[in-house]
Amino acid sequence: MPMSKNPRWKCLKDLGIYLAVYLVMTSVGEILIGTHVMSLFGVNNMRASTYDHAMNQLSDTAANLLTGLALVYAYRRRNPPEKRGPGLPGVLHRLQHMAVGLVLGAGAMSLLVGILVVLGVAKVTTVAPQITTLTLIPYFISVGYEEEVWVRGTVQHTLAKVMPLALVITLSSLLFGAIHLTNDNISLLGITNVVLAGVLFSVFTWTTKNLYMAIGFHITWNWFQGGFFGMTVSGHDFIGKAPFKVSMESGHDLLTGGAFGPEASLLTTVLFIGLSVAVWLFYRGRQTGTEQQLPTAPTAAE
């Protein structure tokens, strides 16, 4: 078989193209939008006021959305015309998946905070929120969209054409962990939980055959963590005040996650594993009831 027609070679070539698009767009977004465009609005990173932080969050939002859209465009160019995108069918027909993801993400983070409070290693206080609480909403929407399109969308859908399901989930989840390796205060348990989050998002994608539940969970998990409870998100502290402030007791890093935030908590490990198993069994039960089988791979057209 000629190399040009070998599906594995095409898979490798496509992944290289998607990686190039991702790197170029993130670099352009950082330089063009993050520096030049923001300077037109009087943003001064050295001043670091609430206004500066809010505007920087909005600039990152624009860069993330443009990167996600560029990846969708690249995927469509590299696949047959009938493909509607990497796991992104018409959203109006999949609103229930998005809604379930949003509720699960908010509920999971709230449950985690509740357990930490009950265990006596965290305390919740109320504060007067700042504008950054609101600007974090579009920011985390863009993060959920971009990362899911990149990892579960273009990469996972491409690997699924030439690899078995278990290997696809493993590789895409490891990639998800790898893109967080440069985060501040990274720890072994923290990166392990990020990989497990990737497994959970892969399960969402495979069982629903689209990205919307994963995107929804990703959005509210992050926003409730940083924008609502004022905690560190994957090692990042977001300047500003959230409606609630969760303060962690020192000396309990295994439960609280330490400087990386609750995503490095052992409780999060149990939560992600439990959710992955529960969602898989739930959808397998539904499919068994209708005498169907779970898909071996979600198609972009579905």
Short mmCIF file of N, CA and C in Angstrom, two decimals, residues 126-285:
data_model
loop_
_atom_site.label_atom_id
_atom_site.label_comp_id
_atom_site.label_asym_id
_atom_site.label_seq_id
_atom_site.Cartn_x
_atom_site.Cartn_y
_atom_site.Cartn_z
N THR A 126 -17.80 34.16 53.07
CA THR A 126 -18.39 34.95 51.98
C THR A 126 -17.63 36.26 51.87
N VAL A 127 -17.48 36.73 50.63
CA VAL A 127 -16.79 37.99 50.36
C VAL A 127 -17.56 38.74 49.29
N ALA A 128 -17.22 40.01 49.10
CA ALA A 128 -17.83 40.80 48.04
C ALA A 128 -17.11 40.51 46.73
N PRO A 129 -17.79 39.93 45.74
CA PRO A 129 -17.12 39.55 44.48
C PRO A 129 -16.68 40.76 43.67
N GLN A 130 -15.67 40.56 42.82
CA GLN A 130 -15.19 41.58 41.91
C GLN A 130 -15.58 41.21 40.48
N ILE A 131 -15.30 42.12 39.56
CA ILE A 131 -15.67 41.91 38.16
C ILE A 131 -15.00 40.67 37.57
N THR A 132 -13.84 40.28 38.10
CA THR A 132 -13.14 39.12 37.56
C THR A 132 -13.95 37.83 37.75
N THR A 133 -14.88 37.82 38.72
CA THR A 133 -15.76 36.66 38.87
C THR A 133 -16.58 36.47 37.61
N LEU A 134 -17.02 37.58 37.00
CA LEU A 134 -17.82 37.51 35.77
C LEU A 134 -16.96 37.24 34.55
N THR A 135 -15.79 37.88 34.46
CA THR A 135 -14.94 37.66 33.29
C THR A 135 -14.35 36.26 33.26
N LEU A 136 -14.35 35.59 34.42
CA LEU A 136 -13.88 34.20 34.43
C LEU A 136 -14.88 33.25 33.78
N ILE A 137 -16.15 33.67 33.67
CA ILE A 137 -17.15 32.81 33.03
C ILE A 137 -16.82 32.59 31.56
N PRO A 138 -16.71 33.66 30.73
CA PRO A 138 -16.33 33.42 29.33
C PRO A 138 -14.94 32.81 29.21
N TYR A 139 -14.04 33.15 30.14
CA TYR A 139 -12.69 32.58 30.08
C TYR A 139 -12.74 31.07 30.22
N PHE A 140 -13.44 30.56 31.22
CA PHE A 140 -13.48 29.12 31.43
C PHE A 140 -14.33 28.42 30.37
N ILE A 141 -15.29 29.13 29.78
CA ILE A 141 -16.01 28.57 28.63
C ILE A 141 -15.03 28.33 27.49
N SER A 142 -14.16 29.31 27.26
CA SER A 142 -13.19 29.18 26.16
C SER A 142 -12.16 28.10 26.45
N VAL A 143 -11.76 27.95 27.72
CA VAL A 143 -10.81 26.90 28.08
C VAL A 143 -11.42 25.53 27.85
N GLY A 144 -12.66 25.34 28.30
CA GLY A 144 -13.33 24.07 28.10
C GLY A 144 -13.50 23.74 26.63
N TYR A 145 -13.87 24.75 25.84
CA TYR A 145 -14.06 24.54 24.40
C TYR A 145 -12.74 24.20 23.72
N GLU A 146 -11.71 25.01 23.95
CA GLU A 146 -10.44 24.82 23.25
C GLU A 146 -9.79 23.48 23.61
N GLU A 147 -9.70 23.17 24.90
CA GLU A 147 -9.01 21.95 25.32
C GLU A 147 -9.76 20.69 24.88
N GLU A 148 -11.09 20.74 24.91
CA GLU A 148 -11.85 19.57 24.47
C GLU A 148 -11.77 19.38 22.96
N VAL A 149 -11.84 20.47 22.20
CA VAL A 149 -11.70 20.36 20.75
C VAL A 149 -10.31 19.84 20.39
N TRP A 150 -9.29 20.30 21.09
CA TRP A 150 -7.92 19.91 20.80
C TRP A 150 -7.67 18.45 21.17
N VAL A 151 -7.96 18.06 22.41
CA VAL A 151 -7.59 16.73 22.89
C VAL A 151 -8.64 15.68 22.54
N ARG A 152 -9.88 15.87 23.03
CA ARG A 152 -10.92 14.87 22.76
C ARG A 152 -11.47 14.99 21.34
N GLY A 153 -11.35 16.16 20.73
CA GLY A 153 -11.88 16.34 19.39
C GLY A 153 -10.92 15.88 18.31
N THR A 154 -9.99 16.74 17.94
CA THR A 154 -9.10 16.42 16.81
C THR A 154 -8.20 15.22 17.09
N VAL A 155 -7.53 15.20 18.24
CA VAL A 155 -6.57 14.12 18.53
C VAL A 155 -7.28 12.79 18.74
N GLN A 156 -8.26 12.76 19.63
CA GLN A 156 -8.92 11.50 19.96
C GLN A 156 -9.66 10.92 18.76
N HIS A 157 -10.37 11.77 18.02
CA HIS A 157 -11.10 11.28 16.85
C HIS A 157 -10.16 10.75 15.77
N THR A 158 -9.00 11.37 15.66
CA THR A 158 -8.03 10.92 14.66
C THR A 158 -7.41 9.59 15.06
N LEU A 159 -7.01 9.46 16.32
CA LEU A 159 -6.43 8.20 16.79
C LEU A 159 -7.42 7.05 16.69
N ALA A 160 -8.71 7.34 16.87
CA ALA A 160 -9.73 6.29 16.86
C ALA A 160 -9.84 5.59 15.51
N LYS A 161 -9.31 6.20 14.47
CA LYS A 161 -9.38 5.59 13.14
C LYS A 161 -8.39 4.45 12.96
N VAL A 162 -7.36 4.42 13.82
CA VAL A 162 -6.31 3.41 13.62
C VAL A 162 -5.95 2.65 14.90
N MET A 163 -6.60 2.95 16.02
CA MET A 163 -6.23 2.32 17.29
C MET A 163 -7.45 1.81 18.03
N PRO A 164 -7.28 0.82 18.91
CA PRO A 164 -8.39 0.35 19.75
C PRO A 164 -8.77 1.39 20.79
N LEU A 165 -9.99 1.29 21.28
CA LEU A 165 -10.55 2.27 22.19
C LEU A 165 -9.70 2.52 23.43
N ALA A 166 -9.24 1.45 24.08
CA ALA A 166 -8.48 1.60 25.33
C ALA A 166 -7.20 2.41 25.10
N LEU A 167 -6.53 2.16 23.98
CA LEU A 167 -5.29 2.87 23.68
C LEU A 167 -5.57 4.33 23.34
N VAL A 168 -6.67 4.58 22.64
CA VAL A 168 -7.04 5.95 22.29
C VAL A 168 -7.29 6.77 23.56
N ILE A 169 -8.07 6.21 24.48
CA ILE A 169 -8.36 6.91 25.73
C ILE A 169 -7.08 7.14 26.53
N THR A 170 -6.20 6.15 26.56
CA THR A 170 -4.94 6.27 27.31
C THR A 170 -4.07 7.38 26.73
N LEU A 171 -3.87 7.37 25.43
CA LEU A 171 -2.97 8.35 24.80
C LEU A 171 -3.53 9.76 24.89
N SER A 172 -4.82 9.93 24.63
CA SER A 172 -5.40 11.27 24.69
C SER A 172 -5.39 11.81 26.12
N SER A 173 -5.58 10.94 27.09
CA SER A 173 -5.56 11.37 28.49
C SER A 173 -4.15 11.74 28.93
N LEU A 174 -3.15 11.00 28.45
CA LEU A 174 -1.76 11.34 28.75
C LEU A 174 -1.39 12.68 28.11
N LEU A 175 -1.90 12.94 26.90
CA LEU A 175 -1.67 14.24 26.26
C LEU A 175 -2.29 15.35 27.10
N PHE A 176 -3.49 15.12 27.60
CA PHE A 176 -4.16 16.11 28.44
C PHE A 176 -3.32 16.41 29.68
N GLY A 177 -2.73 15.37 30.25
CA GLY A 177 -1.85 15.58 31.39
C GLY A 177 -0.59 16.34 30.99
N ALA A 178 -0.06 16.02 29.81
CA ALA A 178 1.19 16.64 29.36
C ALA A 178 1.06 18.14 29.17
N ILE A 179 -0.10 18.61 28.69
CA ILE A 179 -0.25 20.05 28.45
C ILE A 179 -0.40 20.83 29.75
N HIS A 180 -0.49 20.12 30.88
CA HIS A 180 -0.56 20.79 32.18
C HIS A 180 0.75 20.66 32.97
N LEU A 181 1.76 20.04 32.37
CA LEU A 181 3.01 19.80 33.09
C LEU A 181 3.75 21.08 33.47
N THR A 182 3.53 22.15 32.72
CA THR A 182 4.22 23.41 33.01
C THR A 182 3.45 24.29 33.99
N ASN A 183 2.31 23.83 34.47
CA ASN A 183 1.54 24.61 35.44
C ASN A 183 2.32 24.80 36.73
N ASP A 184 2.03 25.87 37.43
CA ASP A 184 2.71 26.14 38.70
C ASP A 184 2.36 25.08 39.74
N ASN A 185 3.32 24.80 40.59
CA ASN A 185 3.11 23.91 41.75
C ASN A 185 2.61 22.52 41.37
N ILE A 186 3.05 22.03 40.22
CA ILE A 186 2.62 20.71 39.77
C ILE A 186 3.13 19.64 40.73
N SER A 187 2.35 18.60 40.92
CA SER A 187 2.73 17.49 41.79
C SER A 187 2.36 16.18 41.10
N LEU A 188 2.89 15.08 41.61
CA LEU A 188 2.60 13.78 41.02
C LEU A 188 1.11 13.46 41.09
N LEU A 189 0.50 13.70 42.25
CA LEU A 189 -0.93 13.42 42.38
C LEU A 189 -1.74 14.39 41.54
N GLY A 190 -1.26 15.63 41.43
CA GLY A 190 -1.96 16.61 40.61
C GLY A 190 -2.01 16.20 39.15
N ILE A 191 -0.87 15.80 38.59
CA ILE A 191 -0.84 15.42 37.18
C ILE A 191 -1.58 14.10 36.97
N THR A 192 -1.54 13.22 37.97
CA THR A 192 -2.31 11.97 37.89
C THR A 192 -3.80 12.26 37.78
N ASN A 193 -4.27 13.21 38.58
CA ASN A 193 -5.69 13.56 38.54
C ASN A 193 -6.08 14.25 37.25
N VAL A 194 -5.17 15.03 36.67
CA VAL A 194 -5.46 15.65 35.37
C VAL A 194 -5.61 14.57 34.30
N VAL A 195 -4.75 13.55 34.35
CA VAL A 195 -4.88 12.42 33.42
C VAL A 195 -6.21 11.70 33.65
N LEU A 196 -6.59 11.51 34.91
CA LEU A 196 -7.86 10.86 35.22
C LEU A 196 -9.04 11.71 34.75
N ALA A 197 -8.89 13.04 34.81
CA ALA A 197 -9.93 13.92 34.26
C ALA A 197 -10.04 13.69 32.76
N GLY A 198 -8.89 13.49 32.10
CA GLY A 198 -8.90 13.18 30.68
C GLY A 198 -9.64 11.89 30.38
N VAL A 199 -9.47 10.89 31.24
CA VAL A 199 -10.20 9.63 31.07
C VAL A 199 -11.69 9.87 31.21
N LEU A 200 -12.09 10.65 32.22
CA LEU A 200 -13.50 10.96 32.42
C LEU A 200 -14.09 11.67 31.20
N PHE A 201 -13.37 12.66 30.68
CA PHE A 201 -13.86 13.39 29.51
C PHE A 201 -13.92 12.48 28.28
N SER A 202 -13.00 11.54 28.18
CA SER A 202 -13.04 10.58 27.08
C SER A 202 -14.26 9.68 27.19
N VAL A 203 -14.58 9.26 28.42
CA VAL A 203 -15.77 8.44 28.64
C VAL A 203 -17.03 9.22 28.25
N PHE A 204 -17.08 10.50 28.66
CA PHE A 204 -18.21 11.34 28.24
C PHE A 204 -18.34 11.34 26.71
N THR A 205 -17.20 11.54 26.04
CA THR A 205 -17.20 11.65 24.58
C THR A 205 -17.63 10.34 23.92
N TRP A 206 -17.12 9.23 24.42
CA TRP A 206 -17.41 7.94 23.80
C TRP A 206 -18.85 7.49 24.03
N THR A 207 -19.38 7.76 25.21
CA THR A 207 -20.73 7.29 25.53
C THR A 207 -21.82 8.15 24.89
N THR A 208 -21.55 9.46 24.76
CA THR A 208 -22.55 10.35 24.16
C THR A 208 -22.31 10.58 22.67
N LYS A 209 -21.13 10.21 22.19
CA LYS A 209 -20.73 10.39 20.79
C LYS A 209 -20.63 11.86 20.38
N ASN A 210 -20.33 12.74 21.35
CA ASN A 210 -20.05 14.14 21.05
C ASN A 210 -19.27 14.74 22.22
N LEU A 211 -18.83 15.99 22.05
CA LEU A 211 -17.98 16.63 23.05
C LEU A 211 -18.74 17.45 24.09
N TYR A 212 -20.04 17.60 23.93
CA TYR A 212 -20.75 18.61 24.72
C TYR A 212 -20.79 18.33 26.22
N MET A 213 -20.95 17.08 26.63
CA MET A 213 -20.96 16.79 28.06
C MET A 213 -19.59 17.07 28.66
N ALA A 214 -18.53 16.71 27.94
CA ALA A 214 -17.17 16.97 28.42
C ALA A 214 -16.91 18.47 28.52
N ILE A 215 -17.35 19.23 27.52
CA ILE A 215 -17.16 20.68 27.55
C ILE A 215 -17.92 21.28 28.73
N GLY A 216 -19.17 20.85 28.92
CA GLY A 216 -19.97 21.38 30.02
C GLY A 216 -19.35 21.12 31.38
N PHE A 217 -18.92 19.89 31.62
CA PHE A 217 -18.28 19.54 32.90
C PHE A 217 -17.01 20.36 33.09
N HIS A 218 -16.21 20.46 32.05
CA HIS A 218 -14.94 21.19 32.09
C HIS A 218 -15.17 22.65 32.50
N ILE A 219 -16.21 23.26 31.94
CA ILE A 219 -16.50 24.68 32.21
C ILE A 219 -16.86 24.90 33.67
N THR A 220 -17.87 24.18 34.16
CA THR A 220 -18.35 24.46 35.52
C THR A 220 -17.41 23.93 36.59
N TRP A 221 -16.71 22.85 36.31
CA TRP A 221 -15.70 22.36 37.26
C TRP A 221 -14.67 23.46 37.51
N ASN A 222 -14.17 24.07 36.45
CA ASN A 222 -13.16 25.12 36.58
C ASN A 222 -13.73 26.39 37.20
N TRP A 223 -14.92 26.82 36.72
CA TRP A 223 -15.45 28.10 37.20
C TRP A 223 -15.87 28.01 38.66
N PHE A 224 -16.52 26.94 39.06
CA PHE A 224 -16.90 26.81 40.46
C PHE A 224 -15.65 26.73 41.35
N GLN A 225 -14.62 26.11 40.82
CA GLN A 225 -13.38 25.99 41.59
C GLN A 225 -12.71 27.34 41.78
N GLY A 226 -12.53 28.10 40.69
CA GLY A 226 -11.81 29.36 40.77
C GLY A 226 -12.68 30.60 40.87
N GLY A 227 -13.79 30.63 40.11
CA GLY A 227 -14.61 31.82 40.05
C GLY A 227 -15.68 31.90 41.12
N PHE A 228 -16.09 30.77 41.68
CA PHE A 228 -17.16 30.75 42.69
C PHE A 228 -16.61 30.52 44.09
N PHE A 229 -15.70 29.54 44.22
CA PHE A 229 -15.13 29.23 45.53
C PHE A 229 -13.76 29.87 45.76
N GLY A 230 -13.21 30.53 44.75
CA GLY A 230 -11.96 31.26 44.92
C GLY A 230 -10.75 30.41 45.21
N MET A 231 -10.73 29.18 44.69
CA MET A 231 -9.60 28.28 44.93
C MET A 231 -8.63 28.28 43.75
N THR A 232 -7.47 27.73 43.96
CA THR A 232 -6.47 27.58 42.90
C THR A 232 -6.95 26.54 41.90
N VAL A 233 -6.82 26.85 40.61
CA VAL A 233 -7.25 25.94 39.54
C VAL A 233 -6.03 25.41 38.82
N SER A 234 -5.72 24.15 39.00
CA SER A 234 -4.58 23.52 38.33
C SER A 234 -3.29 24.32 38.51
N GLY A 235 -3.08 24.83 39.71
CA GLY A 235 -1.87 25.57 40.00
C GLY A 235 -1.96 27.06 39.74
N HIS A 236 -3.06 27.53 39.15
CA HIS A 236 -3.22 28.95 38.81
C HIS A 236 -4.09 29.65 39.84
N ASP A 237 -3.60 30.77 40.36
CA ASP A 237 -4.40 31.63 41.23
C ASP A 237 -4.96 32.76 40.38
N PHE A 238 -6.27 32.94 40.42
CA PHE A 238 -6.91 33.99 39.65
C PHE A 238 -7.18 35.18 40.56
N ILE A 239 -6.56 36.32 40.18
CA ILE A 239 -6.65 37.51 41.01
C ILE A 239 -8.09 38.02 41.03
N GLY A 240 -8.55 38.43 42.20
CA GLY A 240 -9.91 38.92 42.35
C GLY A 240 -10.63 38.17 43.45
N LYS A 241 -11.85 38.55 43.70
CA LYS A 241 -12.62 37.94 44.78
C LYS A 241 -13.83 37.20 44.21
N ALA A 242 -14.03 35.97 44.69
CA ALA A 242 -15.18 35.17 44.31
C ALA A 242 -16.27 35.36 45.37
N PRO A 243 -17.52 34.97 45.08
CA PRO A 243 -18.59 35.10 46.08
C PRO A 243 -18.28 34.38 47.39
N PHE A 244 -17.55 33.27 47.29
CA PHE A 244 -17.14 32.51 48.47
C PHE A 244 -15.63 32.31 48.41
N LYS A 245 -15.02 32.20 49.55
CA LYS A 245 -13.59 31.95 49.62
C LYS A 245 -13.35 30.72 50.46
N VAL A 246 -12.78 29.69 49.84
CA VAL A 246 -12.46 28.46 50.54
C VAL A 246 -11.00 28.52 50.98
N SER A 247 -10.78 28.51 52.27
CA SER A 247 -9.43 28.53 52.84
C SER A 247 -9.07 27.13 53.31
N MET A 248 -7.91 26.66 52.88
CA MET A 248 -7.46 25.31 53.23
C MET A 248 -6.54 25.34 54.45
N GLU A 249 -6.70 24.35 55.31
CA GLU A 249 -5.80 24.20 56.45
C GLU A 249 -4.47 23.62 55.96
N SER A 250 -3.37 24.15 56.46
CA SER A 250 -2.05 23.64 56.08
C SER A 250 -1.79 22.29 56.73
N GLY A 251 -0.91 21.53 56.10
CA GLY A 251 -0.54 20.23 56.65
C GLY A 251 -1.44 19.09 56.23
N HIS A 252 -2.37 19.36 55.32
CA HIS A 252 -3.29 18.31 54.85
C HIS A 252 -3.29 18.25 53.32
N ASP A 253 -2.11 18.37 52.73
CA ASP A 253 -2.01 18.46 51.27
C ASP A 253 -2.61 17.26 50.55
N LEU A 254 -2.56 16.09 51.16
CA LEU A 254 -3.10 14.90 50.51
C LEU A 254 -4.61 15.04 50.30
N LEU A 255 -5.27 15.77 51.17
CA LEU A 255 -6.71 15.99 51.05
C LEU A 255 -7.04 17.28 50.33
N THR A 256 -6.28 18.34 50.59
CA THR A 256 -6.60 19.65 50.03
C THR A 256 -5.97 19.89 48.66
N GLY A 257 -4.89 19.18 48.36
CA GLY A 257 -4.19 19.40 47.10
C GLY A 257 -3.03 20.35 47.21
N GLY A 258 -2.89 21.01 48.35
CA GLY A 258 -1.76 21.92 48.54
C GLY A 258 -1.79 23.10 47.59
N ALA A 259 -0.62 23.54 47.15
CA ALA A 259 -0.51 24.73 46.31
C ALA A 259 -1.08 24.54 44.91
N PHE A 260 -1.22 23.30 44.46
CA PHE A 260 -1.79 23.04 43.13
C PHE A 260 -3.30 23.20 43.13
N GLY A 261 -3.91 23.13 44.31
CA GLY A 261 -5.36 23.24 44.40
C GLY A 261 -6.00 21.88 44.57
N PRO A 262 -7.32 21.84 44.69
CA PRO A 262 -8.03 20.59 44.96
C PRO A 262 -7.89 19.53 43.88
N GLU A 263 -7.41 19.90 42.71
CA GLU A 263 -7.20 18.90 41.66
C GLU A 263 -6.03 17.97 41.99
N ALA A 264 -5.27 18.32 43.03
CA ALA A 264 -4.19 17.43 43.49
C ALA A 264 -4.59 16.71 44.77
N SER A 265 -5.89 16.65 45.04
CA SER A 265 -6.39 15.99 46.24
C SER A 265 -6.68 14.52 45.97
N LEU A 266 -6.45 13.69 46.96
CA LEU A 266 -6.78 12.27 46.85
C LEU A 266 -8.29 12.08 46.70
N LEU A 267 -9.06 13.00 47.24
CA LEU A 267 -10.52 12.95 47.08
C LEU A 267 -10.91 13.11 45.62
N THR A 268 -10.17 13.95 44.90
CA THR A 268 -10.44 14.14 43.47
C THR A 268 -10.12 12.88 42.69
N THR A 269 -9.08 12.17 43.10
CA THR A 269 -8.74 10.89 42.47
C THR A 269 -9.92 9.94 42.55
N VAL A 270 -10.47 9.78 43.75
CA VAL A 270 -11.62 8.89 43.96
C VAL A 270 -12.82 9.38 43.17
N LEU A 271 -13.03 10.70 43.16
CA LEU A 271 -14.18 11.29 42.46
C LEU A 271 -14.12 11.01 40.97
N PHE A 272 -12.97 11.25 40.34
CA PHE A 272 -12.86 11.07 38.89
C PHE A 272 -12.99 9.59 38.50
N ILE A 273 -12.37 8.71 39.27
CA ILE A 273 -12.49 7.28 38.98
C ILE A 273 -13.94 6.83 39.13
N GLY A 274 -14.57 7.26 40.22
CA GLY A 274 -15.96 6.88 40.46
C GLY A 274 -16.90 7.38 39.39
N LEU A 275 -16.73 8.64 38.97
CA LEU A 275 -17.58 9.20 37.93
C LEU A 275 -17.38 8.49 36.59
N SER A 276 -16.13 8.19 36.26
CA SER A 276 -15.84 7.51 34.99
C SER A 276 -16.54 6.16 34.93
N VAL A 277 -16.43 5.39 36.01
CA VAL A 277 -17.06 4.07 36.07
C VAL A 277 -18.58 4.20 36.04
N ALA A 278 -19.12 5.15 36.81
CA ALA A 278 -20.57 5.32 36.90
C ALA A 278 -21.17 5.73 35.55
N VAL A 279 -20.53 6.68 34.87
CA VAL A 279 -21.05 7.13 33.57
C VAL A 279 -20.98 6.01 32.54
N TRP A 280 -19.87 5.28 32.53
CA TRP A 280 -19.73 4.17 31.58
C TRP A 280 -20.79 3.10 31.82
N LEU A 281 -20.99 2.73 33.08
CA LEU A 281 -21.98 1.70 33.41
C LEU A 281 -23.40 2.17 33.11
N PHE A 282 -23.66 3.46 33.37
CA PHE A 282 -24.99 4.01 33.11
C PHE A 282 -25.33 3.92 31.63
N TYR A 283 -24.41 4.36 30.78
CA TYR A 283 -24.68 4.34 29.34
C TYR A 283 -24.66 2.92 28.79
N ARG A 284 -23.82 2.07 29.36
CA ARG A 284 -23.81 0.68 28.91
C ARG A 284 -25.15 0.02 29.26
N GLY A 285 -25.69 0.35 30.44
CA GLY A 285 -26.99 -0.19 30.83
C GLY A 285 -28.10 0.28 29.92
#
